[in-house]
């Protein structure tokens, strides 16, 4: 069973900070205790050295014949004094010994030596070595001080450079703590941002998970409600346009019949042309609204066969369309939407460029379909504007050249609804090229994971 976890983002961040700071303080405390133990040993050595220095001063002030009587008085339980040289089995300690350093500081003008002597128990087991301090009195008489064996115990292990270690520990702790806090705090927000991007491409995208902290859960609920309202709004708009398109068919048909009664052939032709424009505008307006709510399921599509069929249809209509390149992997997309988007691009290229070259390519990340015409191109400032509904770079209002301005907008909506996109670019050698990108199946699977 998972342990209880605070619900609010504030409580979670507070818990992370408190636990993190506690860990950092624990490390700092461990370093402090180690430093304190080392400092305590230094104080102990310094105290013993000063005590020996005081004993030496007292013995220097006494006549030699009285020193033996005072040795028992001056020597304590942990210090045993003898007026002789160290035993022959005593081994001198190195000059770096902390005890020797302390004695040299306490008796800077004396000849001081420190030894250790091995000892054994009565049962033959070895005991801790006993330290010995040898000092020459003012008149040259030797003095040996037997010290407690605990002074030769190894010091507690300490990290190299305690201050540096403490600083590194604090920096590492704060860095890790900050990383965890930011990661946990931003993960739900990242999911919300990804859902917002997906909503822009597909209004019918599944609702996001409403789990997580209370604040993020509320934002997720609000986002899901907004998505539902958008879906309702798009649906209502589509139904309104469908009703308008359907209801316009009847008066347009009546107007066509009445136009036949017009005796002037030129006027009758103009009326018929206007009626054709009205009917086409109503139909494409409905198509644009439907392109925003593509609901068909995606399936594996042979991209080569689809594009080849479109090029053949274009050829049957007398258009000059060539095809090059191949895709080695089936494309996962919505067939009707993809067919309509590619046809709009081919039709647009033929209308403004006369001849169209279609090229298929495949990369590890996506499929590429390039539709290039051989027309005059589009000004750089208008390469994105032509995707806006009812926007036409062609200044003419003629149906044969300007159109309704919905073909490219419909194509982009249909492609973005299935994870693809389309962009325009002017070719250096002339003409306009539309680049269609569709996600590769491997990219979809990695995203799903």
C-alpha positions as a Python dict, from the first residue, in 0.01 Angstrom:
ca = {
    (1, 'X'): (0, 0, 0),
    (2, 'X'): (137, 339, -97),
    (3, 'X'): (213, 572, 197),
    (4, 'X'): (-17, 870, 244),
    (5, 'X'): (85, 1174, 43),
    (6, 'X'): (-28, 1533, 111),
    (7, 'X'): (-297, 1651, -127),
    (8, 'X'): (-204, 2015, -168),
    (9, 'X'): (96, 2139, -362),
    (10, 'X'): (190, 2362, -67),
    (11, 'X'): (199, 2066, 173),
    (12, 'X'): (402, 1856, -67),
    (13, 'X'): (664, 2125, -115),
    (14, 'X'): (679, 2184, 260),
    (15, 'X'): (730, 1812, 323),
    (16, 'X'): (1005, 1793, 63),
    (17, 'X'): (1183, 2097, 205),
    (18, 'X'): (1157, 1971, 564),
    (19, 'X'): (1283, 1622, 482),
    (20, 'X'): (1560, 1760, 265),
    (21, 'X'): (1675, 2012, 523),
    (22, 'X'): (1666, 1740, 790),
    (23, 'X'): (1897, 1523, 578),
    (24, 'X'): (2134, 1812, 517),
    (25, 'X'): (2142, 1893, 889),
    (26, 'X'): (2206, 1526, 969),
    (27, 'X'): (2511, 1525, 744),
    (28, 'X'): (2630, 1853, 893),
    (29, 'X'): (2582, 1714, 1243),
    (30, 'X'): (2786, 1406, 1159),
    (31, 'X'): (3068, 1626, 1034),
    (32, 'X'): (3040, 1842, 1345),
    (33, 'X'): (3058, 1540, 1579),
    (34, 'X'): (3365, 1410, 1398),
    (35, 'X'): (3533, 1749, 1422),
    (36, 'X'): (3436, 1774, 1788),
    (37, 'X'): (3594, 1435, 1868),
    (38, 'X'): (3916, 1535, 1695),
    (39, 'X'): (3922, 1866, 1878),
    (40, 'X'): (3859, 1683, 2209),
    (41, 'X'): (4166, 1463, 2153),
    (42, 'X'): (4374, 1771, 2079),
    (43, 'X'): (4255, 1928, 2406),
    (44, 'X'): (4338, 1607, 2594),
    (45, 'X'): (4694, 1597, 2455),
    (46, 'X'): (4739, 1965, 2535),
    (47, 'X'): (4619, 1912, 2895),
    (48, 'X'): (4854, 1618, 2950),
    (49, 'X'): (5146, 1816, 2803),
    (50, 'X'): (5079, 2113, 3032),
    (51, 'X'): (5054, 1885, 3333),
    (52, 'X'): (5391, 1730, 3249),
    (53, 'X'): (5537, 2078, 3200),
    (54, 'X'): (5414, 2178, 3547),
    (55, 'X'): (5568, 1866, 3701),
    (56, 'X'): (5899, 1941, 3529),
    (57, 'X'): (5897, 2294, 3668),
    (58, 'X'): (5834, 2164, 4020),
    (59, 'X'): (6112, 1903, 3998),
    (60, 'X'): (6354, 2162, 3858),
    (61, 'X'): (6297, 2375, 4169),
    (62, 'X'): (6371, 2085, 4409),
    (63, 'X'): (6711, 1959, 4513),
    (64, 'X'): (6798, 1622, 4355),
    (65, 'X'): (6780, 1440, 4691),
    (66, 'X'): (6418, 1552, 4745),
    (67, 'X'): (6285, 1466, 4398),
    (68, 'X'): (6231, 1097, 4472),
    (69, 'X'): (6003, 1181, 4763),
    (70, 'X'): (5800, 1423, 4554),
    (71, 'X'): (5753, 1189, 4260),
    (72, 'X'): (5480, 987, 4437),
    (73, 'X'): (5307, 1307, 4535),
    (74, 'X'): (5322, 1465, 4190),
    (75, 'X'): (5239, 1148, 3999),
    (76, 'X'): (4871, 1071, 3969),
    (77, 'X'): (4678, 765, 3859),
    (78, 'X'): (4716, 837, 3491),
    (79, 'X'): (5074, 968, 3519),
    (80, 'X'): (5348, 752, 3668),
    (81, 'X'): (5686, 923, 3715),
    (82, 'X'): (6032, 767, 3737),
    (83, 'X'): (6372, 937, 3751),
    (84, 'X'): (6533, 718, 3485),
    (85, 'X'): (6552, 669, 3112),
    (86, 'X'): (6282, 476, 2918),
    (87, 'X'): (6317, 96, 2905),
    (88, 'X'): (6523, -48, 2626),
    (89, 'X'): (6220, -219, 2468),
    (90, 'X'): (6042, 113, 2417),
    (91, 'X'): (6009, 225, 2057),
    (92, 'X'): (6023, 596, 1971),
    (93, 'X'): (5715, 752, 1810),
    (94, 'X'): (5733, 956, 1493),
    (95, 'X'): (5780, 1329, 1502),
    (96, 'X'): (5425, 1372, 1368),
    (97, 'X'): (5266, 1216, 1677),
    (98, 'X'): (4998, 1451, 1824),
    (99, 'X'): (5128, 1379, 2177),
    (100, 'X'): (5483, 1469, 2082),
    (101, 'X'): (5366, 1790, 1914),
    (102, 'X'): (5176, 1888, 2227),
    (103, 'X'): (5481, 1820, 2449),
    (104, 'X'): (5712, 2018, 2223),
    (105, 'X'): (5472, 2314, 2241),
    (106, 'X'): (5444, 2290, 2621),
    (107, 'X'): (5821, 2240, 2672),
    (108, 'X'): (5981, 2427, 2383),
    (109, 'X'): (6325, 2450, 2551),
    (110, 'X'): (6349, 2090, 2667),
    (111, 'X'): (6460, 1775, 2494),
    (112, 'X'): (6143, 1569, 2473),
    (113, 'X'): (6100, 1221, 2329),
    (114, 'X'): (5790, 1002, 2313),
    (115, 'X'): (5799, 621, 2308),
    (116, 'X'): (5557, 334, 2310),
    (117, 'X'): (5606, 10, 2497),
    (118, 'X'): (5429, -315, 2417),
    (119, 'X'): (5252, -491, 2699),
    (120, 'X'): (5091, -832, 2751),
    (121, 'X'): (4832, -971, 2991),
    (122, 'X'): (4913, -1247, 3230),
    (123, 'X'): (4738, -1493, 2997),
    (124, 'X'): (4973, -1399, 2714),
    (125, 'X'): (4735, -1175, 2515),
    (126, 'X'): (4871, -842, 2402),
    (127, 'X'): (4751, -524, 2566),
    (128, 'X'): (4729, -174, 2430),
    (129, 'X'): (5082, -22, 2404),
    (130, 'X'): (5175, 224, 2677),
    (131, 'X'): (5306, 568, 2578),
    (132, 'X'): (5612, 704, 2753),
    (133, 'X'): (5739, 1061, 2762),
    (134, 'X'): (6108, 1123, 2831),
    (135, 'X'): (6221, 1470, 2942),
    (136, 'X'): (6556, 1604, 3062),
    (137, 'X'): (6538, 1823, 3372),
    (138, 'X'): (6735, 2145, 3402),
    (139, 'X'): (7035, 1966, 3554),
    (140, 'X'): (7025, 1690, 3291),
    (141, 'X'): (6855, 1431, 3509),
    (142, 'X'): (6620, 1201, 3313),
    (143, 'X'): (6247, 1193, 3382),
    (144, 'X'): (6016, 927, 3231),
    (145, 'X'): (5641, 973, 3244),
    (146, 'X'): (5423, 668, 3185),
    (147, 'X'): (5097, 782, 3025),
    (148, 'X'): (4759, 607, 2986),
    (149, 'X'): (4740, 373, 2687),
    (150, 'X'): (4424, 544, 2563),
    (151, 'X'): (4640, 827, 2433),
    (152, 'X'): (4772, 597, 2163),
    (153, 'X'): (4426, 492, 2045),
    (154, 'X'): (4374, 579, 1678),
    (155, 'X'): (4176, 899, 1627),
    (156, 'X'): (3823, 868, 1485),
    (157, 'X'): (3813, 875, 1107),
    (158, 'X'): (3751, 1218, 966),
    (159, 'X'): (3670, 1327, 612),
    (160, 'X'): (3945, 1512, 429),
    (161, 'X'): (3886, 1879, 453),
    (162, 'X'): (3589, 1893, 691),
    (163, 'X'): (3494, 2244, 588),
    (164, 'X'): (3502, 2152, 219),
    (165, 'X'): (3305, 1835, 289),
    (166, 'X'): (3043, 2031, 481),
    (167, 'X'): (3016, 2287, 201),
    (168, 'X'): (2983, 2016, -64),
    (169, 'X'): (2721, 1838, 144),
    (170, 'X'): (2517, 2155, 182),
    (171, 'X'): (2540, 2240, -188),
    (172, 'X'): (2452, 1885, -293),
    (173, 'X'): (2162, 1872, -50),
    (174, 'X'): (2016, 2204, -156),
    (175, 'X'): (2063, 2118, -525),
    (176, 'X'): (1892, 1781, -489),
    (177, 'X'): (1617, 1934, -281),
    (178, 'X'): (1554, 2209, -534),
    (179, 'X'): (1551, 1960, -821),
    (180, 'X'): (1298, 1738, -649),
    (181, 'X'): (1080, 2033, -551),
    (182, 'X'): (1077, 2184, -900),
    (183, 'X'): (1025, 1846, -1068),
    (184, 'X'): (732, 1747, -849),
    (185, 'X'): (582, 2096, -865),
    (186, 'X'): (606, 2127, -1242),
    (187, 'X'): (518, 1773, -1350),
    (188, 'X'): (138, 1825, -1322),
    (189, 'X'): (173, 2164, -1488),
    (190, 'X'): (371, 2005, -1773),
    (191, 'X'): (91, 1755, -1825),
    (192, 'X'): (-156, 2041, -1831),
    (193, 'X'): (55, 2232, -2087),
    (194, 'X'): (84, 1920, -2305),
    (195, 'X'): (-293, 1876, -2291),
    (196, 'X'): (-340, 2240, -2393),
    (197, 'X'): (-113, 2187, -2696),
    (198, 'X'): (-301, 1871, -2787),
    (199, 'X'): (-631, 2055, -2755),
    (200, 'X'): (-514, 2314, -3006),
    (201, 'X'): (-441, 2039, -3259),
    (202, 'X'): (-739, 1817, -3179),
    (203, 'X'): (-1043, 1951, -2989),
    (204, 'X'): (-1161, 1590, -2942),
    (205, 'X'): (-845, 1491, -2755),
    (206, 'X'): (-920, 1273, -2447),
    (207, 'X'): (-966, 1457, -2120),
    (208, 'X'): (-662, 1486, -1894),
    (209, 'X'): (-618, 1308, -1564),
    (210, 'X'): (-750, 1508, -1269),
    (211, 'X'): (-515, 1352, -1013),
    (212, 'X'): (-240, 1533, -825),
    (213, 'X'): (-246, 1822, -577),
    (214, 'X'): (-573, 2002, -511),
    (215, 'X'): (-466, 2314, -701),
    (216, 'X'): (-363, 2119, -1010),
    (217, 'X'): (-672, 1896, -989),
    (218, 'X'): (-892, 2205, -992),
    (219, 'X'): (-707, 2340, -1296),
    (220, 'X'): (-747, 2001, -1468),
    (221, 'X'): (-1122, 1997, -1395),
    (222, 'X'): (-1152, 2351, -1530),
    (223, 'X'): (-951, 2253, -1839),
    (224, 'X'): (-1175, 1952, -1905),
    (225, 'X'): (-1488, 2167, -1868),
    (226, 'X'): (-1339, 2422, -2110),
    (227, 'X'): (-1265, 2144, -2357),
    (228, 'X'): (-1624, 2021, -2334),
    (229, 'X'): (-1754, 2372, -2397),
    (230, 'X'): (-1522, 2408, -2697),
    (231, 'X'): (-1645, 2079, -2837),
    (232, 'X'): (-2003, 2191, -2790),
    (233, 'X'): (-1928, 2526, -2952),
    (234, 'X'): (-1758, 2365, -3254),
    (235, 'X'): (-2041, 2115, -3285),
    (236, 'X'): (-2304, 2388, -3271),
    (237, 'X'): (-2116, 2592, -3531),
    (238, 'X'): (-2092, 2291, -3759),
    (239, 'X'): (-2462, 2221, -3722),
    (240, 'X'): (-2544, 2585, -3794),
    (241, 'X'): (-2327, 2588, -4106),
    (242, 'X'): (-2475, 2255, -4215),
    (243, 'X'): (-2825, 2393, -4173),
    (244, 'X'): (-2735, 2712, -4360),
    (245, 'X'): (-2571, 2513, -4639),
    (246, 'X'): (-2871, 2284, -4664),
    (247, 'X'): (-3128, 2564, -4653),
    (248, 'X'): (-2939, 2766, -4914),
    (249, 'X'): (-2971, 2485, -5166),
    (250, 'X'): (-3343, 2549, -5209),
    (251, 'X'): (-3329, 2926, -5287),
    (252, 'X'): (-3018, 2871, -5501),
    (253, 'X'): (-3206, 2608, -5702),
    (254, 'X'): (-3505, 2842, -5742),
    (255, 'X'): (-3274, 3121, -5852),
    (256, 'X'): (-3118, 2890, -6109),
    (257, 'X'): (-3460, 2811, -6252),
    (258, 'X'): (-3554, 3177, -6262),
    (259, 'X'): (-3221, 3265, -6421),
    (260, 'X'): (-3322, 3050, -6715),
    (261, 'X'): (-3607, 3293, -6780),
    (262, 'X'): (-3367, 3581, -6828),
    (263, 'X'): (-3351, 3655, -7199),
    (264, 'X'): (-3016, 3839, -7194),
    (265, 'X'): (-2758, 3563, -7224),
    (266, 'X'): (-2475, 3771, -7073),
    (267, 'X'): (-2682, 3861, -6766),
    (268, 'X'): (-2796, 3500, -6731),
    (269, 'X'): (-2433, 3380, -6737),
    (270, 'X'): (-2334, 3629, -6466),
    (271, 'X'): (-2624, 3518, -6247),
    (272, 'X'): (-2528, 3153, -6292),
    (273, 'X'): (-2167, 3234, -6203),
    (274, 'X'): (-2275, 3415, -5884),
    (275, 'X'): (-2496, 3122, -5787),
    (276, 'X'): (-2207, 2882, -5840),
    (277, 'X'): (-1988, 3098, -5615),
    (278, 'X'): (-2259, 3106, -5346),
    (279, 'X'): (-2301, 2729, -5357),
    (280, 'X'): (-1926, 2666, -5346),
    (281, 'X'): (-1881, 2908, -5058),
    (282, 'X'): (-2154, 2740, -4854),
    (283, 'X'): (-2004, 2396, -4925),
    (284, 'X'): (-1646, 2493, -4838),
    (285, 'X'): (-1760, 2674, -4524),
    (286, 'X'): (-1922, 2352, -4412),
    (287, 'X'): (-1608, 2155, -4501),
    (288, 'X'): (-1394, 2394, -4297),
    (289, 'X'): (-1616, 2355, -3991),
    (290, 'X'): (-1608, 1978, -4024),
    (291, 'X'): (-1228, 1981, -4053),
    (292, 'X'): (-1211, 2107, -3693),
    (293, 'X'): (-1390, 1804, -3552),
    (294, 'X'): (-1241, 1503, -3727),
    (295, 'X'): (-1374, 1200, -3540),
    (296, 'X'): (-1281, 911, -3772),
    (297, 'X'): (-1045, 650, -3630),
    (298, 'X'): (-687, 641, -3754),
    (299, 'X'): (-561, 334, -3937),
    (300, 'X'): (-253, 210, -4121),
    (301, 'X'): (-237, 368, -4468),
    (302, 'X'): (-18, 284, -4765),
    (303, 'X'): (104, 638, -4830),
    (304, 'X'): (252, 546, -5168),
    (305, 'X'): (-78, 407, -5298),
    (306, 'X'): (-280, 701, -5165),
    (307, 'X'): (-62, 970, -5322),
    (308, 'X'): (-36, 773, -5648),
    (309, 'X'): (-415, 750, -5665),
    (310, 'X'): (-449, 1124, -5610),
    (311, 'X'): (-195, 1197, -5883),
    (312, 'X'): (-382, 965, -6123),
    (313, 'X'): (-710, 1142, -6045),
    (314, 'X'): (-539, 1474, -6112),
    (315, 'X'): (-406, 1340, -6441),
    (316, 'X'): (-755, 1226, -6543),
    (317, 'X'): (-865, 1586, -6496),
    (318, 'X'): (-598, 1703, -6735),
    (319, 'X'): (-362, 1839, -6468),
    (320, 'X'): (15, 1802, -6495),
    (321, 'X'): (120, 1619, -6179),
    (322, 'X'): (438, 1410, -6130),
    (323, 'X'): (522, 1173, -5843),
    (324, 'X'): (865, 1073, -5701),
    (325, 'X'): (998, 898, -5390),
    (326, 'X'): (855, 625, -5170),
    (327, 'X'): (777, 552, -4805),
    (328, 'X'): (887, 215, -4672),
    (329, 'X'): (652, 210, -4371),
    (330, 'X'): (272, 237, -4353),
    (331, 'X'): (148, 570, -4220),
    (332, 'X'): (-93, 578, -3927),
    (333, 'X'): (-352, 845, -4008),
    (334, 'X'): (-719, 913, -4092),
    (335, 'X'): (-768, 818, -4455),
    (336, 'X'): (-1047, 1055, -4557),
    (337, 'X'): (-892, 1353, -4381),
    (338, 'X'): (-547, 1288, -4529),
    (339, 'X'): (-688, 1239, -4879),
    (340, 'X'): (-884, 1566, -4857),
    (341, 'X'): (-583, 1761, -4725),
    (342, 'X'): (-345, 1635, -4994),
    (343, 'X'): (-602, 1693, -5268),
    (344, 'X'): (-650, 2052, -5153),
    (345, 'X'): (-275, 2112, -5177),
    (346, 'X'): (-249, 1954, -5523),
    (347, 'X'): (-550, 2149, -5645),
    (348, 'X'): (-412, 2471, -5503),
    (349, 'X'): (-74, 2407, -5672),
    (350, 'X'): (-232, 2338, -6008),
    (351, 'X'): (-454, 2644, -5981),
    (352, 'X'): (-171, 2887, -5912),
    (353, 'X'): (134, 2707, -6054),
    (354, 'X'): (9, 2513, -6352),
    (355, 'X'): (231, 2208, -6295),
    (356, 'X'): (281, 2020, -5966),
    (357, 'X'): (562, 1786, -5851),
    (358, 'X'): (484, 1556, -5556),
    (359, 'X'): (768, 1390, -5362),
    (360, 'X'): (739, 1132, -5081),
    (361, 'X'): (1016, 1080, -4822),
    (362, 'X'): (1051, 905, -4488),
    (363, 'X'): (1273, 992, -4190),
    (364, 'X'): (1303, 825, -3848),
    (365, 'X'): (1081, 1099, -3703),
    (366, 'X'): (812, 1156, -3967),
    (367, 'X'): (689, 1119, -4322),
    (368, 'X'): (735, 1408, -4565),
    (369, 'X'): (517, 1487, -4865),
    (370, 'X'): (631, 1785, -5074),
    (371, 'X'): (385, 1943, -5317),
    (372, 'X'): (567, 2191, -5537),
    (373, 'X'): (416, 2411, -5805),
    (374, 'X'): (586, 2626, -6066),
    (375, 'X'): (396, 2949, -6014),
    (376, 'X'): (507, 3293, -5895),
    (377, 'X'): (509, 3193, -5526),
    (378, 'X'): (379, 3393, -5231),
    (379, 'X'): (536, 3695, -5057),
    (380, 'X'): (731, 3588, -4747),
    (381, 'X'): (507, 3797, -4521),
    (382, 'X'): (202, 3604, -4636),
    (383, 'X'): (330, 3244, -4608),
    (384, 'X'): (143, 3198, -4280),
    (385, 'X'): (-147, 3429, -4348),
    (386, 'X'): (-270, 3215, -4639),
    (387, 'X'): (-364, 2947, -4383),
    (388, 'X'): (-614, 3182, -4222),
    (389, 'X'): (-978, 3120, -4319),
    (390, 'X'): (-1101, 3331, -4614),
    (391, 'X'): (-759, 3490, -4663),
    (392, 'X'): (-638, 3499, -5024),
    (393, 'X'): (-304, 3623, -5147),
    (394, 'X'): (-457, 3652, -5496),
    (395, 'X'): (-604, 3998, -5527),
    (396, 'X'): (-862, 3889, -5784),
    (397, 'X'): (-1210, 3799, -5666),
    (398, 'X'): (-1253, 3552, -5949),
    (399, 'X'): (-1337, 3195, -5859),
    (400, 'X'): (-1087, 3073, -6112),
    (401, 'X'): (-795, 3243, -5938),
    (402, 'X'): (-881, 3374, -5592),
    (403, 'X'): (-1111, 3099, -5467),
    (404, 'X'): (-1281, 3114, -5126),
    (405, 'X'): (-960, 3113, -4922),
    (406, 'X'): (-1052, 2799, -4725),
    (407, 'X'): (-855, 2523, -4903),
    (408, 'X'): (-525, 2567, -4715),
    (409, 'X'): (-701, 2630, -4384),
    (410, 'X'): (-897, 2305, -4425),
    (411, 'X'): (-579, 2115, -4515),
    (412, 'X'): (-391, 2240, -4207),
    (413, 'X'): (-684, 2161, -3974),
    (414, 'X'): (-715, 1808, -4110),
    (415, 'X'): (-341, 1742, -4077),
    (416, 'X'): (-299, 1892, -3731),
    (417, 'X'): (-594, 1693, -3603),
    (418, 'X'): (-388, 1376, -3656),
    (419, 'X'): (-53, 1503, -3531),
    (420, 'X'): (78, 1633, -3863),
    (421, 'X'): (125, 1979, -4010),
    (422, 'X'): (181, 2170, -4333),
    (423, 'X'): (399, 2471, -4408),
    (424, 'X'): (479, 2676, -4719),
    (425, 'X'): (814, 2796, -4854),
    (426, 'X'): (922, 2970, -5173),
    (427, 'X'): (1172, 2771, -5378),
    (428, 'X'): (1495, 2950, -5473),
    (429, 'X'): (1451, 2841, -5835),
    (430, 'X'): (1087, 2951, -5846),
    (431, 'X'): (756, 2814, -5735),
    (432, 'X'): (589, 2745, -5402),
    (433, 'X'): (641, 2425, -5203),
    (434, 'X'): (402, 2285, -4942),
    (435, 'X'): (571, 2052, -4693),
    (436, 'X'): (338, 1802, -4524),
    (437, 'X'): (475, 1617, -4220),
    (438, 'X'): (307, 1318, -4053),
    (439, 'X'): (439, 1147, -3739),
    (440, 'X'): (624, 819, -3785),
    (441, 'X'): (479, 513, -3607),
    (442, 'X'): (796, 482, -3396),
    (443, 'X'): (754, 840, -3278),
    (444, 'X'): (394, 771, -3177),
    (445, 'X'): (496, 464, -2975),
    (446, 'X'): (774, 650, -2795),
    (447, 'X'): (532, 931, -2710),
    (448, 'X'): (278, 684, -2580),
    (449, 'X'): (539, 532, -2349),
}
